[in-house]
Amino acid sequence: IAKIAGGVLIVEEAGDLDDAIVDQLTTAMEFRTDGLIMILEDEQRYIHDLLMRHPRFTMKFTAQIYIPEYTGEQLVDFGQIYANSKDYVFSEKAVEACLARVESAKKSGEAVSVTNVIELVDRAIKNANTFFRRLGSAKKRYDSEDRIILREKDFR
């Protein structure tokens, strides 16, 4: 602890810590740590089990942050909100195409985040605008609120 006092200690897969190690950390953290930041990373259930087994250790922490894993539908909902903020709207088929892309990425083992969805929507917007420029038409596809409609093909 003296070597990392005032620094940051990140413990990945913290739920796998041996009880003896947790006891040593607890004792060490009772001495001068100079604002040590310790981050325990693992699935929520494993962190919960660890903290329940070691109440003295638990008392050393001042905050818990849970980062949820979003469903495909929740990520697409966020994508729609993001598109709306840029004056675009998804067609029904675009919702399905976006969801298919998100689910496909998840099935291949990729972690899909809000940032990934923003990038996906940005590419769809770029594709929609490229289509209109190529067409040379002033007739863009608008909804009743004057937002450009993103279609299925924009997500390819």
Short mmCIF file of C-alpha atoms in Angstrom, two decimals:
data_model
loop_
_atom_site.label_atom_id
_atom_site.label_comp_id
_atom_site.label_asym_id
_atom_site.label_seq_id
_atom_site.Cartn_x
_atom_site.Cartn_y
_atom_site.Cartn_z
CA ILE A 1 0.00 0.00 0.00
CA ALA A 2 2.90 2.38 0.77
CA LYS A 3 4.10 2.01 -2.83
CA ILE A 4 0.72 2.98 -4.27
CA ALA A 5 -0.40 5.48 -1.60
CA GLY A 6 -2.00 8.45 -3.32
CA GLY A 7 -2.35 6.48 -6.54
CA VAL A 8 -4.93 4.18 -8.08
CA LEU A 9 -5.28 0.42 -7.60
CA ILE A 10 -7.59 -1.37 -10.02
CA VAL A 11 -8.47 -4.95 -9.09
CA GLU A 12 -9.98 -6.81 -12.03
CA GLU A 13 -12.19 -9.82 -11.30
CA ALA A 14 -12.21 -8.73 -7.65
CA GLY A 15 -14.78 -11.37 -6.75
CA ASP A 16 -12.00 -13.95 -7.14
CA LEU A 17 -9.84 -12.40 -4.39
CA ASP A 18 -8.82 -14.86 -1.65
CA ASP A 19 -10.14 -14.07 1.80
CA ALA A 20 -6.57 -13.81 3.13
CA ILE A 21 -5.71 -11.16 0.50
CA VAL A 22 -8.86 -9.17 1.33
CA ASP A 23 -7.91 -9.27 5.02
CA GLN A 24 -4.39 -8.04 4.20
CA LEU A 25 -5.79 -5.21 2.06
CA THR A 26 -8.22 -4.26 4.81
CA THR A 27 -5.43 -4.04 7.39
CA ALA A 28 -3.14 -2.13 5.02
CA MET A 29 -5.88 0.37 4.22
CA GLU A 30 -6.13 1.27 7.91
CA PHE A 31 -2.75 2.99 7.69
CA ARG A 32 -1.77 6.08 5.72
CA THR A 33 -2.98 5.69 2.15
CA ASP A 34 -2.77 9.38 1.09
CA GLY A 35 -6.05 9.32 -0.82
CA LEU A 36 -5.57 5.96 -2.49
CA ILE A 37 -8.30 5.22 -5.02
CA MET A 38 -9.19 1.54 -5.23
CA ILE A 39 -11.45 0.25 -7.96
CA LEU A 40 -12.92 -3.24 -7.73
CA GLU A 41 -14.08 -4.52 -11.09
CA ASP A 42 -16.27 -7.56 -11.63
CA GLU A 43 -19.85 -8.58 -12.26
CA GLN A 44 -22.21 -7.03 -9.73
CA ARG A 45 -23.13 -10.32 -8.08
CA TYR A 46 -19.48 -11.24 -7.44
CA ILE A 47 -18.65 -7.83 -5.97
CA HIS A 48 -21.76 -8.06 -3.80
CA ASP A 49 -20.71 -11.50 -2.49
CA LEU A 50 -17.19 -10.24 -1.77
CA LEU A 51 -18.41 -7.19 0.13
CA MET A 52 -20.96 -9.21 2.11
CA ARG A 53 -18.24 -11.65 3.24
CA HIS A 54 -15.92 -8.81 4.35
CA PRO A 55 -17.81 -6.01 6.15
CA ARG A 56 -14.60 -4.37 7.45
CA PHE A 57 -13.29 -4.19 3.89
CA THR A 58 -16.63 -2.83 2.67
CA MET A 59 -16.43 0.06 5.14
CA LYS A 60 -13.29 1.32 3.34
CA PHE A 61 -15.28 2.29 0.24
CA THR A 62 -17.21 5.51 -0.18
CA ALA A 63 -18.92 4.91 -3.52
CA GLN A 64 -20.20 2.15 -5.76
CA ILE A 65 -20.71 2.58 -9.48
CA TYR A 66 -22.77 0.10 -11.42
CA ILE A 67 -22.42 0.16 -15.18
CA PRO A 68 -25.43 -1.56 -16.69
CA GLU A 69 -25.33 -3.79 -19.71
CA TYR A 70 -27.92 -2.39 -22.07
CA THR A 71 -30.23 -4.57 -24.14
CA GLY A 72 -30.27 -4.19 -27.90
CA GLU A 73 -33.64 -2.45 -27.70
CA GLN A 74 -32.35 0.06 -25.14
CA LEU A 75 -29.35 0.84 -27.34
CA VAL A 76 -31.59 1.36 -30.38
CA ASP A 77 -33.86 3.61 -28.31
CA PHE A 78 -30.81 5.69 -27.45
CA GLY A 79 -29.87 5.76 -31.13
CA GLN A 80 -33.31 7.13 -31.97
CA ILE A 81 -33.00 9.85 -29.33
CA TYR A 82 -29.57 10.75 -30.67
CA ALA A 83 -30.87 10.87 -34.25
CA ASN A 84 -33.78 13.09 -33.14
CA SER A 85 -31.32 15.51 -31.54
CA LYS A 86 -29.75 15.89 -35.00
CA ASP A 87 -33.15 16.32 -36.74
CA TYR A 88 -33.31 12.77 -38.08
CA VAL A 89 -35.85 10.06 -37.35
CA PHE A 90 -35.81 6.27 -37.86
CA SER A 91 -38.33 4.56 -40.11
CA GLU A 92 -39.76 1.29 -38.77
CA LYS A 93 -37.43 -0.69 -41.03
CA ALA A 94 -34.48 1.42 -39.86
CA VAL A 95 -35.26 0.46 -36.25
CA GLU A 96 -35.17 -3.21 -37.26
CA ALA A 97 -31.93 -2.75 -39.25
CA CYS A 98 -30.23 -0.91 -36.39
CA LEU A 99 -31.33 -3.57 -33.90
CA ALA A 100 -30.07 -6.32 -36.22
CA ARG A 101 -26.63 -4.62 -36.40
CA VAL A 102 -26.47 -4.25 -32.61
CA GLU A 103 -27.58 -7.84 -31.95
CA SER A 104 -25.17 -9.18 -34.57
CA ALA A 105 -22.26 -7.39 -32.90
CA LYS A 106 -23.31 -8.70 -29.48
CA LYS A 107 -23.58 -12.28 -30.78
CA SER A 108 -20.07 -12.07 -32.22
CA GLY A 109 -18.82 -11.29 -28.73
CA GLU A 110 -18.29 -7.56 -29.17
CA ALA A 111 -19.22 -5.26 -26.33
CA VAL A 112 -21.73 -2.80 -27.74
CA SER A 113 -21.85 0.57 -26.04
CA VAL A 114 -23.73 3.81 -26.46
CA THR A 115 -20.65 5.15 -28.26
CA ASN A 116 -20.89 2.33 -30.82
CA VAL A 117 -24.56 3.19 -31.44
CA ILE A 118 -23.70 6.89 -31.91
CA GLU A 119 -21.10 5.88 -34.51
CA LEU A 120 -23.65 3.61 -36.22
CA VAL A 121 -26.24 6.41 -36.38
CA ASP A 122 -23.63 8.91 -37.59
CA ARG A 123 -22.73 6.53 -40.45
CA ALA A 124 -26.43 6.12 -41.31
CA ILE A 125 -26.83 9.91 -41.39
CA LYS A 126 -23.78 10.19 -43.64
CA ASN A 127 -25.17 7.46 -45.91
CA ALA A 128 -28.55 9.23 -46.10
CA ASN A 129 -26.89 12.51 -47.03
CA THR A 130 -24.61 10.85 -49.59
CA PHE A 131 -27.68 9.33 -51.21
CA PHE A 132 -29.33 12.74 -51.53
CA ARG A 133 -26.22 14.40 -52.93
CA ARG A 134 -25.78 11.61 -55.45
CA LEU A 135 -29.41 11.86 -56.44
CA GLY A 136 -29.10 15.62 -56.83
CA SER A 137 -32.65 15.96 -55.64
CA ALA A 138 -34.10 18.59 -53.33
CA LYS A 139 -36.79 16.08 -52.40
CA LYS A 140 -35.40 14.65 -49.20
CA ARG A 141 -37.55 12.30 -47.26
CA TYR A 142 -39.02 14.25 -44.35
CA ASP A 143 -41.50 13.42 -41.63
CA SER A 144 -44.29 15.71 -40.37
CA GLU A 145 -41.85 17.47 -38.04
CA ASP A 146 -39.45 18.22 -40.91
CA ARG A 147 -36.85 15.67 -39.77
CA ILE A 148 -35.01 13.56 -42.33
CA ILE A 149 -36.14 9.94 -42.22
CA LEU A 150 -33.37 7.36 -41.91
CA ARG A 151 -34.23 4.17 -43.75
CA GLU A 152 -33.10 0.59 -43.59
CA LYS A 153 -30.55 1.00 -46.38
CA ASP A 154 -28.83 3.80 -44.48
CA PHE A 155 -27.75 1.25 -41.86
CA ARG A 156 -26.04 -1.11 -44.31
#
